[in-house]
Coordinates of N, CA and C and ligand atoms in Angstrom, one line a residue:
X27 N 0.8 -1.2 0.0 CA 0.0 0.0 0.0 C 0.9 1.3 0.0
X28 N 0.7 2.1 -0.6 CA 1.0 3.6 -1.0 C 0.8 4.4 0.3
X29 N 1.7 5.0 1.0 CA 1.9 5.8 2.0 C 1.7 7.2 1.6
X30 N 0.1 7.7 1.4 CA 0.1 8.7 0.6 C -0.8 10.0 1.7
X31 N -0.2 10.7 2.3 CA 0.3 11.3 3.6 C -0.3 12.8 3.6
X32 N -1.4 13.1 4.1 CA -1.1 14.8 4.5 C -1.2 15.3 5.6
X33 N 0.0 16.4 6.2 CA 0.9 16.6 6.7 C -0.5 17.7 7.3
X34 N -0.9 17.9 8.2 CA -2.1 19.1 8.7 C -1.6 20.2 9.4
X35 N -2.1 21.5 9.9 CA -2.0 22.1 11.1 C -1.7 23.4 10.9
X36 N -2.0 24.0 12.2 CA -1.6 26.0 11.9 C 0.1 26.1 11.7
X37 N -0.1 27.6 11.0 CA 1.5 27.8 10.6 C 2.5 27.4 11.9
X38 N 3.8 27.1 11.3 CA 4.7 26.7 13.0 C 4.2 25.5 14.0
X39 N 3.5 24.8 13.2 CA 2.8 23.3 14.1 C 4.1 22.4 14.1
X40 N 4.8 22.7 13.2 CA 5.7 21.1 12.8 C 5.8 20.7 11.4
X41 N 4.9 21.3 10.6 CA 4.2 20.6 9.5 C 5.7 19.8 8.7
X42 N 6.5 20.9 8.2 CA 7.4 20.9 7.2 C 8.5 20.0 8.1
X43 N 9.3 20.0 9.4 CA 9.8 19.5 10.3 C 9.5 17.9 10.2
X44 N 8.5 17.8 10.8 CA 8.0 16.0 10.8 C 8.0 15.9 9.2
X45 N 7.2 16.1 8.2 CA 7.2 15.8 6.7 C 8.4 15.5 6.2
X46 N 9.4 16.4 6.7 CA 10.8 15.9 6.0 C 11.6 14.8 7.1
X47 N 11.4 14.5 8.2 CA 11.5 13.6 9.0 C 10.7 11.7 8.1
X48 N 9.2 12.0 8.1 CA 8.4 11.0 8.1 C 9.1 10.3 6.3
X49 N 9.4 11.5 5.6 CA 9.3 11.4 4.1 C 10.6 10.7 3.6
X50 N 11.7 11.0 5.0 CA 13.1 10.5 4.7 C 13.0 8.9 5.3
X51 N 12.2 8.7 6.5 CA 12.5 7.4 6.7 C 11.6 6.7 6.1
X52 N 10.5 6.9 5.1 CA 9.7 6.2 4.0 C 10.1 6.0 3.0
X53 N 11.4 6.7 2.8 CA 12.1 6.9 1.5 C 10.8 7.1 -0.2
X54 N 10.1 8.1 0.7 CA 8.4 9.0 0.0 C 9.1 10.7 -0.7
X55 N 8.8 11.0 -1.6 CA 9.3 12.6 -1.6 C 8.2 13.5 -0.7
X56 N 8.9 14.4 -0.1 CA 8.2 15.5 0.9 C 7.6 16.4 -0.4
X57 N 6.1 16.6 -0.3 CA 6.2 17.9 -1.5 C 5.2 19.1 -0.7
X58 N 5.9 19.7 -0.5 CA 5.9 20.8 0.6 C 5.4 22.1 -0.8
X59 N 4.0 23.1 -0.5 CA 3.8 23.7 -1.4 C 4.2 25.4 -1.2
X60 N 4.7 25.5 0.3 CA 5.2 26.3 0.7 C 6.6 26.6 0.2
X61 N 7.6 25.4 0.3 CA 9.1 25.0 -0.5 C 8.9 25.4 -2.0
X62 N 7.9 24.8 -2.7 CA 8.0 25.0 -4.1 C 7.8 26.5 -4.5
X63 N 6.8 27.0 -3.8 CA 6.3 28.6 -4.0 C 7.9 29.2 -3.4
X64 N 8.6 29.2 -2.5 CA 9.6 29.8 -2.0 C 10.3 29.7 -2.9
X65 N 10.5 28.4 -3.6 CA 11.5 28.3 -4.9 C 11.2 29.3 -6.0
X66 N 10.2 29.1 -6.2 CA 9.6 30.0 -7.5 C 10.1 31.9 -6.8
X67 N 9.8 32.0 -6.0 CA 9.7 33.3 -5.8 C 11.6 33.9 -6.0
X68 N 12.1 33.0 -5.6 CA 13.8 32.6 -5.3 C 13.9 33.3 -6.9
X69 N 13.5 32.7 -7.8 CA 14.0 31.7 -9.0 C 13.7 33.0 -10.3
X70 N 12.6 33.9 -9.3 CA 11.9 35.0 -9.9 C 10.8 34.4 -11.4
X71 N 10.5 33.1 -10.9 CA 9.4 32.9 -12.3 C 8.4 33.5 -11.9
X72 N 7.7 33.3 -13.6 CA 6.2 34.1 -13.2 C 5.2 33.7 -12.2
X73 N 5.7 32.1 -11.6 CA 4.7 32.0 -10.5 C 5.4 32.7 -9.2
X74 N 6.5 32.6 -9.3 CA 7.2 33.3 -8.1 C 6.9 35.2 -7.8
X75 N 6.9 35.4 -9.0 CA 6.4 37.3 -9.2 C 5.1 37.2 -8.7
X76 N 4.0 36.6 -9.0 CA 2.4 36.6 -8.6 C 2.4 35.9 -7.6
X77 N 3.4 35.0 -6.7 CA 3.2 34.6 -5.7 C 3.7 35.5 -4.5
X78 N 4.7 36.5 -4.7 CA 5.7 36.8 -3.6 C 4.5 37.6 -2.7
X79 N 3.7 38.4 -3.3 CA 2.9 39.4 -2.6 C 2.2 39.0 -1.6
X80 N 1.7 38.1 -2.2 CA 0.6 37.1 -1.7 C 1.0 36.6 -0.4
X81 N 2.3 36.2 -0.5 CA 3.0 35.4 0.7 C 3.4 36.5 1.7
X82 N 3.6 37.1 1.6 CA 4.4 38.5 2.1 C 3.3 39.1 3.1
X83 N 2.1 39.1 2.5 CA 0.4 39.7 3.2 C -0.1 38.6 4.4
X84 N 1.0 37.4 4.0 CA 0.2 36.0 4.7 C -0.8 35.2 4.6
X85 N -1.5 35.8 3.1 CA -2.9 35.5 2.6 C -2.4 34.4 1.8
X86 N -3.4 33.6 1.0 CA -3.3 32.2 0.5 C -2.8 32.5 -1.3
X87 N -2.0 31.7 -1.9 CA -1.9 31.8 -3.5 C -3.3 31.4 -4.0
X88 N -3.8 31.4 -5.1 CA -5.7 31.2 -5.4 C -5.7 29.4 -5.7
X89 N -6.6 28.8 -5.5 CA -6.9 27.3 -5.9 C -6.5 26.6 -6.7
X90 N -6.7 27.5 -7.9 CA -6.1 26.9 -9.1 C -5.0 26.4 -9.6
X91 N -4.0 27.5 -9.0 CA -2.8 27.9 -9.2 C -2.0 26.2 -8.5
X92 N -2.6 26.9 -7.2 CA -2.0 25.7 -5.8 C -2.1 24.1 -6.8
X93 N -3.9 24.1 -6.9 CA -4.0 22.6 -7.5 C -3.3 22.2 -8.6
X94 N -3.4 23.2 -9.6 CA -2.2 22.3 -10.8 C -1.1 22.2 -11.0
X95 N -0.1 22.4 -10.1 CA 1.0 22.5 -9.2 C 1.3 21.4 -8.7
X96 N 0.1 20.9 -7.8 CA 0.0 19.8 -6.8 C -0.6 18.0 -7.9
X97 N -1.3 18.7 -8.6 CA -1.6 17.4 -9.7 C 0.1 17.5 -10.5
X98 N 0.6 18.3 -10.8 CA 1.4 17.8 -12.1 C 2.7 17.2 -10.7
X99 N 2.8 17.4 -9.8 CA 3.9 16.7 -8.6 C 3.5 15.5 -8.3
X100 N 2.2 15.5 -7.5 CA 1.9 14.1 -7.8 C 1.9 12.9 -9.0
X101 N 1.8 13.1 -9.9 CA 1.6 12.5 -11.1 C 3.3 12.0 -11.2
X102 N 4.2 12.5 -10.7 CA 5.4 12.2 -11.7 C 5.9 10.7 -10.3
X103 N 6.6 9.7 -11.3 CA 6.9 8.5 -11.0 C 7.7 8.3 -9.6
X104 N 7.7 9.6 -8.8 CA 8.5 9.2 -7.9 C 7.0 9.2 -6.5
X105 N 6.2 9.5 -7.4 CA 5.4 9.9 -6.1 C 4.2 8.7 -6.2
X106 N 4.5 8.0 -6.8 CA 3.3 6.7 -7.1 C 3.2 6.3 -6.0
X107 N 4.5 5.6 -5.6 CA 4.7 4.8 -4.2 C 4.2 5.5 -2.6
X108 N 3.8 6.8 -2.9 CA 4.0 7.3 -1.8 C 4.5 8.8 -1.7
X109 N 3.7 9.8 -0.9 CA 4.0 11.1 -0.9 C 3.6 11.6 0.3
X110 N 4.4 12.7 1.1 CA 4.2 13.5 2.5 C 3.8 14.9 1.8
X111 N 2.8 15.2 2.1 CA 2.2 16.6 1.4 C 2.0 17.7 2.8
X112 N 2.7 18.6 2.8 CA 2.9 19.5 3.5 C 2.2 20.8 2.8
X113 N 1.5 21.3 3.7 CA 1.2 23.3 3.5 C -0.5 23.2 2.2
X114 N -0.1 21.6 1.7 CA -1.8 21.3 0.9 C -2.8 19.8 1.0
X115 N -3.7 19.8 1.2 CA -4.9 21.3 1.0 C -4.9 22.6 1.9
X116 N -5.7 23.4 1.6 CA -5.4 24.4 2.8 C -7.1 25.0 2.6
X117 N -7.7 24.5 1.5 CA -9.0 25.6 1.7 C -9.9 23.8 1.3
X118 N -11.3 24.1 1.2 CA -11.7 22.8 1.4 C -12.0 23.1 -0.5
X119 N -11.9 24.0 -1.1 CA -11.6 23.7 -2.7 C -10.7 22.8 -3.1
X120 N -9.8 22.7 -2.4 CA -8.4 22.3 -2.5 C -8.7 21.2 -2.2
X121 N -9.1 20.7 -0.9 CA -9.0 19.0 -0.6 C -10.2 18.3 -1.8
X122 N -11.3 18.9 -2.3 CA -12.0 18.3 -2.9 C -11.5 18.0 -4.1
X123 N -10.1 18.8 -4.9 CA -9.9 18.9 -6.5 C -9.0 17.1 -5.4
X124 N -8.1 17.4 -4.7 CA -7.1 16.6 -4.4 C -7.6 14.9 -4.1
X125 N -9.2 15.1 -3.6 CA -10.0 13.7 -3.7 C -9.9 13.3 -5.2
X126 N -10.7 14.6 -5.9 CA -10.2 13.8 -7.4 C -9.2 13.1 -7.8
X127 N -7.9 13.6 -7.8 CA -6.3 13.9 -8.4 C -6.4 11.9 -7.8
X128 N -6.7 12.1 -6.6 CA -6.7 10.7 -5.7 C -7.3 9.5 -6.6
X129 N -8.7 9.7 -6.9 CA -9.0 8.5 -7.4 C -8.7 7.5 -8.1
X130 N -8.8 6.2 -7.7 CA -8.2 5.1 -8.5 C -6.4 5.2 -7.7
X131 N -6.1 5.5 -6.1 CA -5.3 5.7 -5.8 C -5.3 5.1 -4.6
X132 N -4.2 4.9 -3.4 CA -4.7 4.0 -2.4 C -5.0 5.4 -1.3
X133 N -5.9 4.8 -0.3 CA -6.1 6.2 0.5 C -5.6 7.3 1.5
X134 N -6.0 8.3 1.4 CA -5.3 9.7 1.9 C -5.2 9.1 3.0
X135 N -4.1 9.2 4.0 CA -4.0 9.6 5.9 C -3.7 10.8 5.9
X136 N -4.3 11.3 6.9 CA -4.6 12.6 7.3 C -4.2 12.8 8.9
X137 N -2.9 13.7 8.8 CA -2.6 14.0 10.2 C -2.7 15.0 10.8
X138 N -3.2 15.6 11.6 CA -3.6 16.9 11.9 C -2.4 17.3 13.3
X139 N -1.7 18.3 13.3 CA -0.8 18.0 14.4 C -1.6 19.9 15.1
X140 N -1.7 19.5 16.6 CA -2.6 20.7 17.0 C -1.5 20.9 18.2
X141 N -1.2 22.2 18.0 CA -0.2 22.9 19.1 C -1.2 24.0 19.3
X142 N -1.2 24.7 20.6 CA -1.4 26.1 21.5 C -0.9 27.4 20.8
X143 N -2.0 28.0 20.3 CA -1.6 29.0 19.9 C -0.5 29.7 20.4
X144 N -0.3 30.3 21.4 CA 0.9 31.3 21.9 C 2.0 30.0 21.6
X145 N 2.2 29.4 21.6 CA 3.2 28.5 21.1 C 3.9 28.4 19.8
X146 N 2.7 28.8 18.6 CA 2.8 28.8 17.4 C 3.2 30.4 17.4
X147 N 2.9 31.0 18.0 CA 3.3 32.4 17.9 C 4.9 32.6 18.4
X148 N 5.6 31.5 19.4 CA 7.0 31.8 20.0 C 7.9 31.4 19.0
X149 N 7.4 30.1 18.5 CA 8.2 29.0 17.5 C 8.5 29.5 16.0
X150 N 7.4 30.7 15.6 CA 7.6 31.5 14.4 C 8.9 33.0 14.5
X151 N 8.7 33.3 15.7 CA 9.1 34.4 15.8 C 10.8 34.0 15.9
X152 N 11.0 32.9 16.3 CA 12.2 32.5 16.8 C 13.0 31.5 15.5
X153 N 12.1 30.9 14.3 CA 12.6 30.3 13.7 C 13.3 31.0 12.8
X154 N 14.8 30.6 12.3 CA 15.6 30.8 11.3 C 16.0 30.0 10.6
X155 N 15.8 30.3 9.2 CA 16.3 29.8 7.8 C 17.6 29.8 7.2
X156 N 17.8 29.4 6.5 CA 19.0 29.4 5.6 C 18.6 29.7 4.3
X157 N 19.8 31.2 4.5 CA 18.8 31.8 3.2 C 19.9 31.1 1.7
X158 N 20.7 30.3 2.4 CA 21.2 28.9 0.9 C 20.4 27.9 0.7
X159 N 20.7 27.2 1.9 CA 20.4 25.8 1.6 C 18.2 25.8 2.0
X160 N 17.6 26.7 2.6 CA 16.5 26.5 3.3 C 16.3 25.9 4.1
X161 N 17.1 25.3 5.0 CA 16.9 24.4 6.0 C 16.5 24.9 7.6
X162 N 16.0 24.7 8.2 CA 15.1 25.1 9.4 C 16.4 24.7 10.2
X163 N 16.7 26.1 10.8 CA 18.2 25.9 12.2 C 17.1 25.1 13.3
X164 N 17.5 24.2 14.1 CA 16.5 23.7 14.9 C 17.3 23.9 16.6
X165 N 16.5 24.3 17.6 CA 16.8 24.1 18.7 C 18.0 25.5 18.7
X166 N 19.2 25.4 19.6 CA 20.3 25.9 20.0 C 20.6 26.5 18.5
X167 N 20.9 25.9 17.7 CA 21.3 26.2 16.1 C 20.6 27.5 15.7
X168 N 19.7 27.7 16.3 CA 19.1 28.7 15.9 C 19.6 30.4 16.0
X169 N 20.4 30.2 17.1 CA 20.8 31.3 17.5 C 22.2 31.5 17.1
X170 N 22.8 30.9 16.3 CA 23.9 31.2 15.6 C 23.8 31.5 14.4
X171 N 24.7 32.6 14.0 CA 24.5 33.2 12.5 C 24.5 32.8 11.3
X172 N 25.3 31.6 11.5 CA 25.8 30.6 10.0 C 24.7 29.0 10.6
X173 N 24.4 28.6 9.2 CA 23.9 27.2 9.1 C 24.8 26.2 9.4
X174 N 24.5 25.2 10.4 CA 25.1 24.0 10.8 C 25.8 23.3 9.3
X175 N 24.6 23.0 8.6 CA 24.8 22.2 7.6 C 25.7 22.9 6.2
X176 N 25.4 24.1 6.0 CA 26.3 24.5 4.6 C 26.5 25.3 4.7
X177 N 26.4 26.1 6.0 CA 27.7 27.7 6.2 C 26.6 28.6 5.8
X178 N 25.8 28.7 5.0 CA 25.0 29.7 4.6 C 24.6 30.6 5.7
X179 N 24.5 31.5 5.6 CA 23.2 32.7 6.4 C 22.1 32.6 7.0
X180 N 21.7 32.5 8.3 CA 20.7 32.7 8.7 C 20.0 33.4 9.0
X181 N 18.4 33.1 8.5 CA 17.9 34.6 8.5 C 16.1 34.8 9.2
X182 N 15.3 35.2 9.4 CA 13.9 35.4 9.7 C 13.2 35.0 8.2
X183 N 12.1 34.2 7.9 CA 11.6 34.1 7.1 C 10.9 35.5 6.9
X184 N 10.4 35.8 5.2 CA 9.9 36.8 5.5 C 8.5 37.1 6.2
X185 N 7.6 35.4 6.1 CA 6.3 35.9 6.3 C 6.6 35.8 8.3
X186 N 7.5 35.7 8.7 CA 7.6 35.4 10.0 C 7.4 36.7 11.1
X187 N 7.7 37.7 10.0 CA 6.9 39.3 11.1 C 5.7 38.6 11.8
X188 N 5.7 39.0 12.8 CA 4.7 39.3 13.6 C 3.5 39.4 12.8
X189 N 3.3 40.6 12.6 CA 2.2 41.1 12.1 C 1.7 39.8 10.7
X190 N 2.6 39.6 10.4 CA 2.3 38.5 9.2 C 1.8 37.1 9.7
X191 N 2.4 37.3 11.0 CA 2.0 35.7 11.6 C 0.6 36.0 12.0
X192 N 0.5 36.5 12.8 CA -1.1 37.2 13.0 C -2.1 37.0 11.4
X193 N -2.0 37.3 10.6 CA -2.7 37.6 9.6 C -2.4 36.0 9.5
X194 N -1.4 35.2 9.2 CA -1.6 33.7 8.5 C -2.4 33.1 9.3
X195 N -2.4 33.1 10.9 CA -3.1 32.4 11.9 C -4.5 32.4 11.5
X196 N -4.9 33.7 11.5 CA -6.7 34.1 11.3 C -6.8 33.4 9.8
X197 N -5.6 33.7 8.7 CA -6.2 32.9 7.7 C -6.6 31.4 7.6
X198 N -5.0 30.6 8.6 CA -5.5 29.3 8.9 C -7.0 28.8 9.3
X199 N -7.3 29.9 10.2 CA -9.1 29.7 11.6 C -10.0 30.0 10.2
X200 N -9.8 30.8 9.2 CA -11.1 30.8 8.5 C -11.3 29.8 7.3
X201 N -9.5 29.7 6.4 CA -10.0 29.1 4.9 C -9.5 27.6 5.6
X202 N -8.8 27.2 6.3 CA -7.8 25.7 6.4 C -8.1 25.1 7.5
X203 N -8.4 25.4 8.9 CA -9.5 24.8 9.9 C -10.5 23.7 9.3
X204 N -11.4 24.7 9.0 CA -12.6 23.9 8.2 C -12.3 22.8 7.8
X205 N -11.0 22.1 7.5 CA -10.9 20.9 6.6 C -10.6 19.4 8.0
X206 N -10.5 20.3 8.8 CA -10.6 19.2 10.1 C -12.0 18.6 10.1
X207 N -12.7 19.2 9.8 CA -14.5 18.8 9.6 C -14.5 18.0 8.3
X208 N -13.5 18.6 7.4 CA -13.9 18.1 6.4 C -13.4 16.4 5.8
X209 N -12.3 16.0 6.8 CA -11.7 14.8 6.9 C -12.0 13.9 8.7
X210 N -12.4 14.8 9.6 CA -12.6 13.8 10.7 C -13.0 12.3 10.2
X211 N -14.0 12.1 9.6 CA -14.9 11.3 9.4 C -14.3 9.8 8.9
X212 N -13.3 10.9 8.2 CA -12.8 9.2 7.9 C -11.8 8.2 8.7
X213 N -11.8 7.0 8.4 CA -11.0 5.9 9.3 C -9.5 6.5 9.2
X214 N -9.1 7.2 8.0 CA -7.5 7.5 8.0 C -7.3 8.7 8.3
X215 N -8.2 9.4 9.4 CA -7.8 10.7 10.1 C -7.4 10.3 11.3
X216 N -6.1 11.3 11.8 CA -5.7 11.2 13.4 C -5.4 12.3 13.5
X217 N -5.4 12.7 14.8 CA -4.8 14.4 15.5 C -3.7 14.0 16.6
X218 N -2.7 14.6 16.3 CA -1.3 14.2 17.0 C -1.0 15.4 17.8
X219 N -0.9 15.5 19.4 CA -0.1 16.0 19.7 C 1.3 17.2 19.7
X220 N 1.2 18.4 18.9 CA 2.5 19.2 18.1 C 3.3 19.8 19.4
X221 N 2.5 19.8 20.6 CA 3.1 20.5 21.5 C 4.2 20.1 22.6
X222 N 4.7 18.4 22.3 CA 5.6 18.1 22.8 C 7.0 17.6 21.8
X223 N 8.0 17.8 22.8 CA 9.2 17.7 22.0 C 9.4 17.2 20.7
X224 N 10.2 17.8 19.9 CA 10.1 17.5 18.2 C 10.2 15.8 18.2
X225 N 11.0 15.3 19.0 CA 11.2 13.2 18.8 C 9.7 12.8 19.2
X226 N 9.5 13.4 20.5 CA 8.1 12.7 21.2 C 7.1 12.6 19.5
X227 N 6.8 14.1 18.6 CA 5.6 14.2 18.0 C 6.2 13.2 16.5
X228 N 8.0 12.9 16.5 CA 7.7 11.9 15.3 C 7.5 10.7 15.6
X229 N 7.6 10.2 17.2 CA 7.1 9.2 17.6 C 5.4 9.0 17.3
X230 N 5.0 9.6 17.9 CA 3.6 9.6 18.0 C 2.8 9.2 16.4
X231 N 3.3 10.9 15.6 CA 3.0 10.6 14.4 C 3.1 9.4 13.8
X232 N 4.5 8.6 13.9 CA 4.9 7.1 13.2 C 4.1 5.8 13.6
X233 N 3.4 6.5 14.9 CA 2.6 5.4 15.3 C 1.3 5.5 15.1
X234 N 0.7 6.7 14.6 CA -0.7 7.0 14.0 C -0.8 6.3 12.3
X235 N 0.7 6.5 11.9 CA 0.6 6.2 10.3 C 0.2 5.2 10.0
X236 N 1.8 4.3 11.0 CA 1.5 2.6 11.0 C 0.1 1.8 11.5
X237 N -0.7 2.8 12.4 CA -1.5 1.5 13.0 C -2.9 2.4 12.0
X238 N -2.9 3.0 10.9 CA -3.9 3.3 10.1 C -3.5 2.6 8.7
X239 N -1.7 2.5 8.9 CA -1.7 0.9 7.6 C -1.7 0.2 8.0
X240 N -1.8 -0.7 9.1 CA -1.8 -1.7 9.0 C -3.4 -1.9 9.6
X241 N -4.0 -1.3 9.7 CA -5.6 -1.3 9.5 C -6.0 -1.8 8.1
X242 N -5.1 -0.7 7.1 CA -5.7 -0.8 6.2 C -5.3 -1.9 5.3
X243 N -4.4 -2.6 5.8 CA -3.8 -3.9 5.5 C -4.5 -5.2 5.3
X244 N -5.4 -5.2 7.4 CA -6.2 -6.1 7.2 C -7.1 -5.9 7.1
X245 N -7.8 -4.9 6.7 CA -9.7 -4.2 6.5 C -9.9 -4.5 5.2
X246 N -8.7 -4.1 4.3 CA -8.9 -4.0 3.4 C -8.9 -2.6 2.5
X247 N -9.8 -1.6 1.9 CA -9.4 -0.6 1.3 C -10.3 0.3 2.5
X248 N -10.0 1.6 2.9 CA -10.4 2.4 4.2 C -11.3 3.3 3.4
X249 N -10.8 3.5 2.0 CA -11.8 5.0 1.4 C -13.3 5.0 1.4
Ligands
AP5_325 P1 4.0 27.3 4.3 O1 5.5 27.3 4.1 O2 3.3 26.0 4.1 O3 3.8 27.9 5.7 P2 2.8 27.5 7.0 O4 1.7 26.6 6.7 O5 2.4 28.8 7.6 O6 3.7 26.6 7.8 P3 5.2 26.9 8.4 O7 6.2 26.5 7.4 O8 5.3 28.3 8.9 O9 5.2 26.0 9.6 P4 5.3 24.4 9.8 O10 4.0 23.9 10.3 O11 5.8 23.8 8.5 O12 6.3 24.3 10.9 P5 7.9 24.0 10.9 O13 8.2 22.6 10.8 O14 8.6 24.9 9.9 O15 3.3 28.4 3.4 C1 3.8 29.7 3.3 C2 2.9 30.5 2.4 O16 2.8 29.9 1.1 C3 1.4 30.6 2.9 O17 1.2 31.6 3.9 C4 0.7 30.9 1.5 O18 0.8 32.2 1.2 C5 1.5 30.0 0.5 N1 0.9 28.7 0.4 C6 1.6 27.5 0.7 N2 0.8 26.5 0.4 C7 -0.4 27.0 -0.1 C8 -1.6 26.4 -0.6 N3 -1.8 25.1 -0.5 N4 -2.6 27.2 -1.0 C9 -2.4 28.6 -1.0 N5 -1.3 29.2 -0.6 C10 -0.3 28.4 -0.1 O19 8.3 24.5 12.4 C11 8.2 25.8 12.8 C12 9.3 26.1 13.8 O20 9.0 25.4 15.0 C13 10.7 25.7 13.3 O21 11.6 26.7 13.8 C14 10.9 24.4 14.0 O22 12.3 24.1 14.2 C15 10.1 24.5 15.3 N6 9.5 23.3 15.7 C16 8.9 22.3 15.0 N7 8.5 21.3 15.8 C17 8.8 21.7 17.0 C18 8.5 21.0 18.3 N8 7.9 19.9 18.5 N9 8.9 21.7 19.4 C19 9.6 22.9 19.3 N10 9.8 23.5 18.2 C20 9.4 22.9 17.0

């Protein structure tokens, strides 16, 4: 069965963190839609120019854009076996095009990782990037100027102002919340824990995955 993964939760939950954790020991590609849009914006393509603003306000890139982005990633041969989808769906347009993209596919798990607001507020304000490699300084690492891993620069993301985090939070509560309603229901939803130590939540998570495949192992198909 196809380990085919989405990664849930408000900005600064963990999302990208565990994803690239879960996606390396499944040997799955992480397809993070925040990473790709960062790329593009980097790269100055036309989705990166019509995207940068967008991201900058904290507000969402539009459905369309997101979904045929997310179908043409999916679709390519590395992702058959298996994919950790971080930052999408995020509006319930989105999870419904993504049921389509799905069909004839083995079924979605859906992880919802729920941390404490003021928490998601400490963990943004504090996290630093690598403005080379992108890699999230973690822990103590953070407070040093150069990247552990490639010397590069560390820096504040831009949407990580304050004020910007504020605006993605309320955006998460109005358009990307709603999608907890809109996946409870099924047997391959679980809600994980985000608010304890980064090992504890890939523990947990590894143990929500496995006992929702290996349900689906001996149930048979869960969709
Ligand atoms: P995106 O990059 O997806 O941002 P986000 O959802 O706001 O999530 P973050 O990356 O901020 O947080 P995360 O949950 O991944 O946490 P992380 O692991 O980094 O999207 C950015 C923008 O792109 C959007 O605002 C939107 O404009 C656009 N966009 C993207 N996808 C879109 C879509 N589908 N539709 C429309 N627009 C879209 O961790 C955060 C920090 O906490 C790190 O410093 C980390 O080290 C630390 N941390 C992680 N876990 C723990 C722990 N357990 N304990 C302590 N610290 C921890």
């Amino acid at each position: 069965m196809a380990l085919n993964l989405i990664m849930m939760g408000p900005p600064g939950a963990g999302k990208g963190t565990q994803a690239e954790l879960l996606a390396k020991r499944q040997g799955i590609p992480k397809v993070s839609t925040g990473d790709i849009l960062r790329e593009a914006v980097k790269m100055g393509t036309p989705l990166g120019l019509q995207a940068k603003a967008i991201m900058d306000r904290g507000e969402l890139v539009g459905d369309d854009v997101m979904v045929g982005i997310v179908r043409e990633r999916l679709d390519r041969a590395d992702a058959r076996f298996g994919f950790v989808l971080d930052g999408f769906p995020r509006t319930v347009a989105q999870a419904a095009a993504l049921d389509a993209i799905m069909t004839g596919r083995d079924p979605l798990i859906v992880i919802d990782i729920a941390v404490p607001e003021a928490e998601l507020v400490r963990r943004l304000a504090s996290r630093r990037v690598c403005g080379s490699c992108g890699e999230n300084a973690e822990g103590e690492a953070a407070a040093l100027p150069t990247c552990q891993r490639c010397g590069g620069p560390l820096k504040q993301r831009a949407d990580d102002d304050e004020a910007v985090v504020l605006e993605r939070l309320k955006v998460y509560h109005r358009k990307t919340e709603p999608l907890i309603d809109y996946y409870r229901a099924r047997p391959t939803f679980r809600s994980v824990d985000g608010a304890q130590p980064l090992e504890a939540v890939a523990e947990a998570l590894t143990a929500a995955v496995e006992g929702i495949a290996s349900g689906n192992r001996t149930e048979g198909a869960l969709r």
